Coordinates of C-alpha atoms in Angstrom, one line a residue:
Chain M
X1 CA 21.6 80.2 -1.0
X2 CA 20.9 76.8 -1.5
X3 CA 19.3 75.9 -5.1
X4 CA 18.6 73.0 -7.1
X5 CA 17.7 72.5 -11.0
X6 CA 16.2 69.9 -12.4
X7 CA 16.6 69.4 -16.5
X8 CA 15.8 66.7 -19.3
X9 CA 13.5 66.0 -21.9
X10 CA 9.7 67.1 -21.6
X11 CA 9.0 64.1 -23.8
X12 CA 9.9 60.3 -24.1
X13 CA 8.7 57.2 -25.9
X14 CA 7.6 54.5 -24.8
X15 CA 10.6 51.6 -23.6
X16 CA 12.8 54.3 -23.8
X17 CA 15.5 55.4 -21.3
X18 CA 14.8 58.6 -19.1
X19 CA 18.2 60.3 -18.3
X20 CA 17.5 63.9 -15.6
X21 CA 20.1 65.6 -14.3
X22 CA 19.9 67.9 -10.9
X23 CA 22.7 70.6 -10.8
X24 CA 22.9 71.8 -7.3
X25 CA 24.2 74.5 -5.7
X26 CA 25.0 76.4 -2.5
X27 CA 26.3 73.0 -1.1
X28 CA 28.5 70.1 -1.9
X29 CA 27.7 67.0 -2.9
X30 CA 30.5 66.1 -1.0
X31 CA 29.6 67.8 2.3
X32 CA 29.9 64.0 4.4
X33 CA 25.7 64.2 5.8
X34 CA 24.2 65.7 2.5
X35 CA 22.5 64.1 0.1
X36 CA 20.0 63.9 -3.2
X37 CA 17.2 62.1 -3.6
X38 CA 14.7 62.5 -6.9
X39 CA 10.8 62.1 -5.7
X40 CA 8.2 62.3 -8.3
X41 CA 4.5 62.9 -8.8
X42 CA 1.7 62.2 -11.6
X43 CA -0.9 64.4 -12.2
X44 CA -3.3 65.2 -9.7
X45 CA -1.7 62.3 -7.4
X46 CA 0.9 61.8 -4.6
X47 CA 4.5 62.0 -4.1
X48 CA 6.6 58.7 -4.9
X49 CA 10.1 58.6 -3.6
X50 CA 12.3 57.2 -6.3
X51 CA 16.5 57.1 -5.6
X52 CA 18.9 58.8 -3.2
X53 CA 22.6 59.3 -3.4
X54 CA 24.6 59.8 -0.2
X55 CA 28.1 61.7 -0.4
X56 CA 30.1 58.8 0.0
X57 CA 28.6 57.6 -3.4
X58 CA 26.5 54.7 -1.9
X59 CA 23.1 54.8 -3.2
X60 CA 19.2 53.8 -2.1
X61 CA 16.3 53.1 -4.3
X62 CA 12.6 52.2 -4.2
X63 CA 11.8 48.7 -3.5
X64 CA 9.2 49.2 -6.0
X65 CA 11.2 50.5 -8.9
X66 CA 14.7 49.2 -8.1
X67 CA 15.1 47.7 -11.2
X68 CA 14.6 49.9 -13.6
X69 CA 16.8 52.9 -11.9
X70 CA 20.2 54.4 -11.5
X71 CA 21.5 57.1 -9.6
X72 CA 24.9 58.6 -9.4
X73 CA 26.8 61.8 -9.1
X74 CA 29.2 64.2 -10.4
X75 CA 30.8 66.0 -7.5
X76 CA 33.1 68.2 -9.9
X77 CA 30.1 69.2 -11.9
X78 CA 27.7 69.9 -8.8
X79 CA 25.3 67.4 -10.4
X80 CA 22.9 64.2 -10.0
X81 CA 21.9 62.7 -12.3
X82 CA 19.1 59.5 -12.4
X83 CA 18.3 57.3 -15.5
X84 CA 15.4 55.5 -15.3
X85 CA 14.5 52.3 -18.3
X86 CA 11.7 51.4 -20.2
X87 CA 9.5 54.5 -19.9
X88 CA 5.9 53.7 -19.8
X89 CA 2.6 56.1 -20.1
X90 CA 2.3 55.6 -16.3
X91 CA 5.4 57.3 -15.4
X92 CA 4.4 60.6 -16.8
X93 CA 5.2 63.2 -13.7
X94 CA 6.9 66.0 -12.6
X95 CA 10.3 64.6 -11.4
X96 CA 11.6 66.6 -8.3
X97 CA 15.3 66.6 -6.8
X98 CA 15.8 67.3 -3.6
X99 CA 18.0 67.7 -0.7
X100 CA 18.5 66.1 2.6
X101 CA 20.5 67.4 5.7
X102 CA 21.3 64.5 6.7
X103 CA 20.4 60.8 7.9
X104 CA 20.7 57.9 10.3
X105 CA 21.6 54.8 11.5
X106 CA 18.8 52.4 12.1
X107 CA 18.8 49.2 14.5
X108 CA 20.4 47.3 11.5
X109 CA 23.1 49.5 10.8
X110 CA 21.4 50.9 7.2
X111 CA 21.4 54.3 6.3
X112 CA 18.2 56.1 6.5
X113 CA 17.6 59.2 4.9
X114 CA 16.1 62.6 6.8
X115 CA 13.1 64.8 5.1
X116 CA 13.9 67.0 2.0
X117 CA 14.5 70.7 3.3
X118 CA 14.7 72.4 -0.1
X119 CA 13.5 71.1 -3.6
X120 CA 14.0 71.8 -7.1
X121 CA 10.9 73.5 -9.0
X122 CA 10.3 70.2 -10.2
X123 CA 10.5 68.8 -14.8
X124 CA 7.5 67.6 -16.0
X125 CA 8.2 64.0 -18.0
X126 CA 5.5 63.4 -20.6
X127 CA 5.6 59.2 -22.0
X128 CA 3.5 59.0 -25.2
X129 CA 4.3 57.4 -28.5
Chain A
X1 CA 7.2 49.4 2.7
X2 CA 5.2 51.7 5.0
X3 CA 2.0 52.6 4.4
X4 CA 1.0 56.1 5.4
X5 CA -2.5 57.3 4.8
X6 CA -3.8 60.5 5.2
X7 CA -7.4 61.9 6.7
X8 CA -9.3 63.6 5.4
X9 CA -8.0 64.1 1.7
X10 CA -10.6 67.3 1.0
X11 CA -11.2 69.3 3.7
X12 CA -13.4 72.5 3.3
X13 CA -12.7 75.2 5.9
X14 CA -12.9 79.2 6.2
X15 CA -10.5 82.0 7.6
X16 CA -9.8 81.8 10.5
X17 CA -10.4 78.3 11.4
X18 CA -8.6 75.4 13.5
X19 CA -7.9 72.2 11.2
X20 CA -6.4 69.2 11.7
X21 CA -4.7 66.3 9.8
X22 CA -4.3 63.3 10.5
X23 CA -1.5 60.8 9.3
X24 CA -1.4 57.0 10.2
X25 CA 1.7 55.0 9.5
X26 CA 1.2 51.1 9.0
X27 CA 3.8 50.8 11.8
X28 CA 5.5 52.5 14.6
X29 CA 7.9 55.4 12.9
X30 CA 8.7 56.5 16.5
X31 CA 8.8 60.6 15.9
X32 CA 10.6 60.0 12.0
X33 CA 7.7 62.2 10.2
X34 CA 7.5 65.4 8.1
X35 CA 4.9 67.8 6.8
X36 CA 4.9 69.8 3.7
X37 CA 2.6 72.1 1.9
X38 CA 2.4 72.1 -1.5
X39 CA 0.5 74.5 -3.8
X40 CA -0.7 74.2 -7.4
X41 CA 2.6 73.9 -10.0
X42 CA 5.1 74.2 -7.3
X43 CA 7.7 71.9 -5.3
X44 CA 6.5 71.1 -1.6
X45 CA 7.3 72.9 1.2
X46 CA 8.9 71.2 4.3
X47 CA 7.0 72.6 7.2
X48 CA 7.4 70.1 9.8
X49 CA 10.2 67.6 10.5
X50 CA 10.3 65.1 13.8
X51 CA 6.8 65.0 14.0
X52 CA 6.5 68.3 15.7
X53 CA 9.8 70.5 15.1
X54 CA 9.0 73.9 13.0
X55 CA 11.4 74.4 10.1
X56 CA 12.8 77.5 10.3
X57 CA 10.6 80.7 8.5
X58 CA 7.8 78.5 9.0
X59 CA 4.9 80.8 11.0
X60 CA 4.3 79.3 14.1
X61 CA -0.1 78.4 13.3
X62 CA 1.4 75.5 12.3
X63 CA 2.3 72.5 14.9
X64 CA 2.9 69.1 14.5
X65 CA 2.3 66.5 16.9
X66 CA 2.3 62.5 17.4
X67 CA 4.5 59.5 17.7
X68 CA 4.5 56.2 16.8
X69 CA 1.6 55.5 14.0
X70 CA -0.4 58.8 14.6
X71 CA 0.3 62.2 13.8
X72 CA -1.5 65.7 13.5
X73 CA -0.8 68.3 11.6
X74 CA -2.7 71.2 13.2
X75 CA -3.1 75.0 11.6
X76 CA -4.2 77.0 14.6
X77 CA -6.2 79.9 12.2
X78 CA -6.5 79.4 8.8
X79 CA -5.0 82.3 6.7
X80 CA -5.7 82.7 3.0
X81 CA -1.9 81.9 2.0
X82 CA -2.7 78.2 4.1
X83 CA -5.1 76.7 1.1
X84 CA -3.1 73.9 -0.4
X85 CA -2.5 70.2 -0.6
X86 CA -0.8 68.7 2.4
X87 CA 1.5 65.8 2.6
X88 CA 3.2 63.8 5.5
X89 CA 6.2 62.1 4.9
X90 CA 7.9 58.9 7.1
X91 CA 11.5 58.2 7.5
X92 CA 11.7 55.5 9.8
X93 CA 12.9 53.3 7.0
X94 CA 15.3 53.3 4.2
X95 CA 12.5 53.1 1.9
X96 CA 10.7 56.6 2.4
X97 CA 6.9 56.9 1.9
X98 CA 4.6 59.8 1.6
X99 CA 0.9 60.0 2.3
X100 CA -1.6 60.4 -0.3
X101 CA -2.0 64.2 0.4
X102 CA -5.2 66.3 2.1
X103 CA -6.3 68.9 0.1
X104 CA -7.3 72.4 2.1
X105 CA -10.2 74.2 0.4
X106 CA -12.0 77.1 1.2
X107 CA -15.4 76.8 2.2

């Protein structure tokens, strides 16, 4: 049965450092066309992908929030884990992890990443001073 | 990044009833879009994947349909369990990009 988890803080300040971690199981994170990715949603809006890890370790981000995110793994520990800096007000959401069977090459050669099969019940992230 | 907006994003309907969806990518995603379903406080639901394949346990009212920049989601007869917030999803690109969601009501 395939399951993920997400936990972290329900509550950050402002220019602080968000640090989730997604413990997984029912696969491996080392199965080769598996991966994670962490998707999240405000209130009352839409879902925003954010990062993806593949299981070779090499990673994908949102061209909108590249810089202010990091996702790695620990294979041993079942778990993914994303950091992401300088938390504002407007990144209060739920923060989902989520799988991916598998992925793609495209006409370039790059990775792309299939739809999310199963999902993690999802952490709300509160940013308020 | 691709742009993929969703029409309508309220629609009222009853029991019973044939809707539709409509998705429309900013460019030509050949056949790289999903469906969920989400409902209120939970994690979405992957219904549809390759614009019309049925994930597994998924009952079959629901179809999927479209290539290129248009899609359909289409629920054949409305069931009560059906009334929730729908979302389509592209991955033609690295960069993946959800639509801003239609919202099924009852009438």
């Amino acid at each position: 049965q395939v399951t993920l988890r997400e936990s972290g803080p329900v509550l950050v300040k402002p220019t602080e450092t968000l640090t989730l971690t997604c413990t997984v199981s029912g696969f491996s994170l080392s199965n080769s066309r598996v991966g994670v990715s962490w998707i999240r949603q405000p209130p009352g809006k839409a879902l925003e992908w954010l990062a993806h890890i593949f299981s070779n370790d090499e990673k994908s981000y949102s061209t909108f929030l590249k810089s202010r995110l990091t996702i790695s793994k620990d294979t041993s520990k079942s778990q993914v884990v994303l950091t992401l800096t300088n938390m504002d007000p407007v990144d209060t959401a739920t923060y989902y992890c989520a799988r991916t069977p598998s992925y793609y090459y495209d006409g370039s050669g790059q990775r792309v990443i299939y739809y999310f099969d199963y999902w993690g019940q999802g952490t709300l992230v509160t940013v308020s001073s | 990044d691709i742009q993929m907006t969703q029409s309508p994003s309220t629609l009222s309907a009853s029991v019973g009833d044939r809707v539709t969806i409509t998705c429309r990518a900013s460019q030509s995603i050949s056949s790289w879009l999903a469906w969920y379903q989400q409902k209120p406080g939970k994690a979405p639901k992957l219904l549809i994947y390759k614009a019309s394949s049925l994930e597994s346990g998924v009952p079959s009212r629901f179809s999927g349909s479209g290539s290129g920049t248009e899609f359909t989601l289409a629920i054949s007869s409305l069931q009560p369990d059906d009334f929730a917030t729908y979302y389509c999803q592209q991955y033609n690109s690295y960069s993946l990009t959800f639509g801003g969601g239609t919202k099924v009501e009852i009438k």
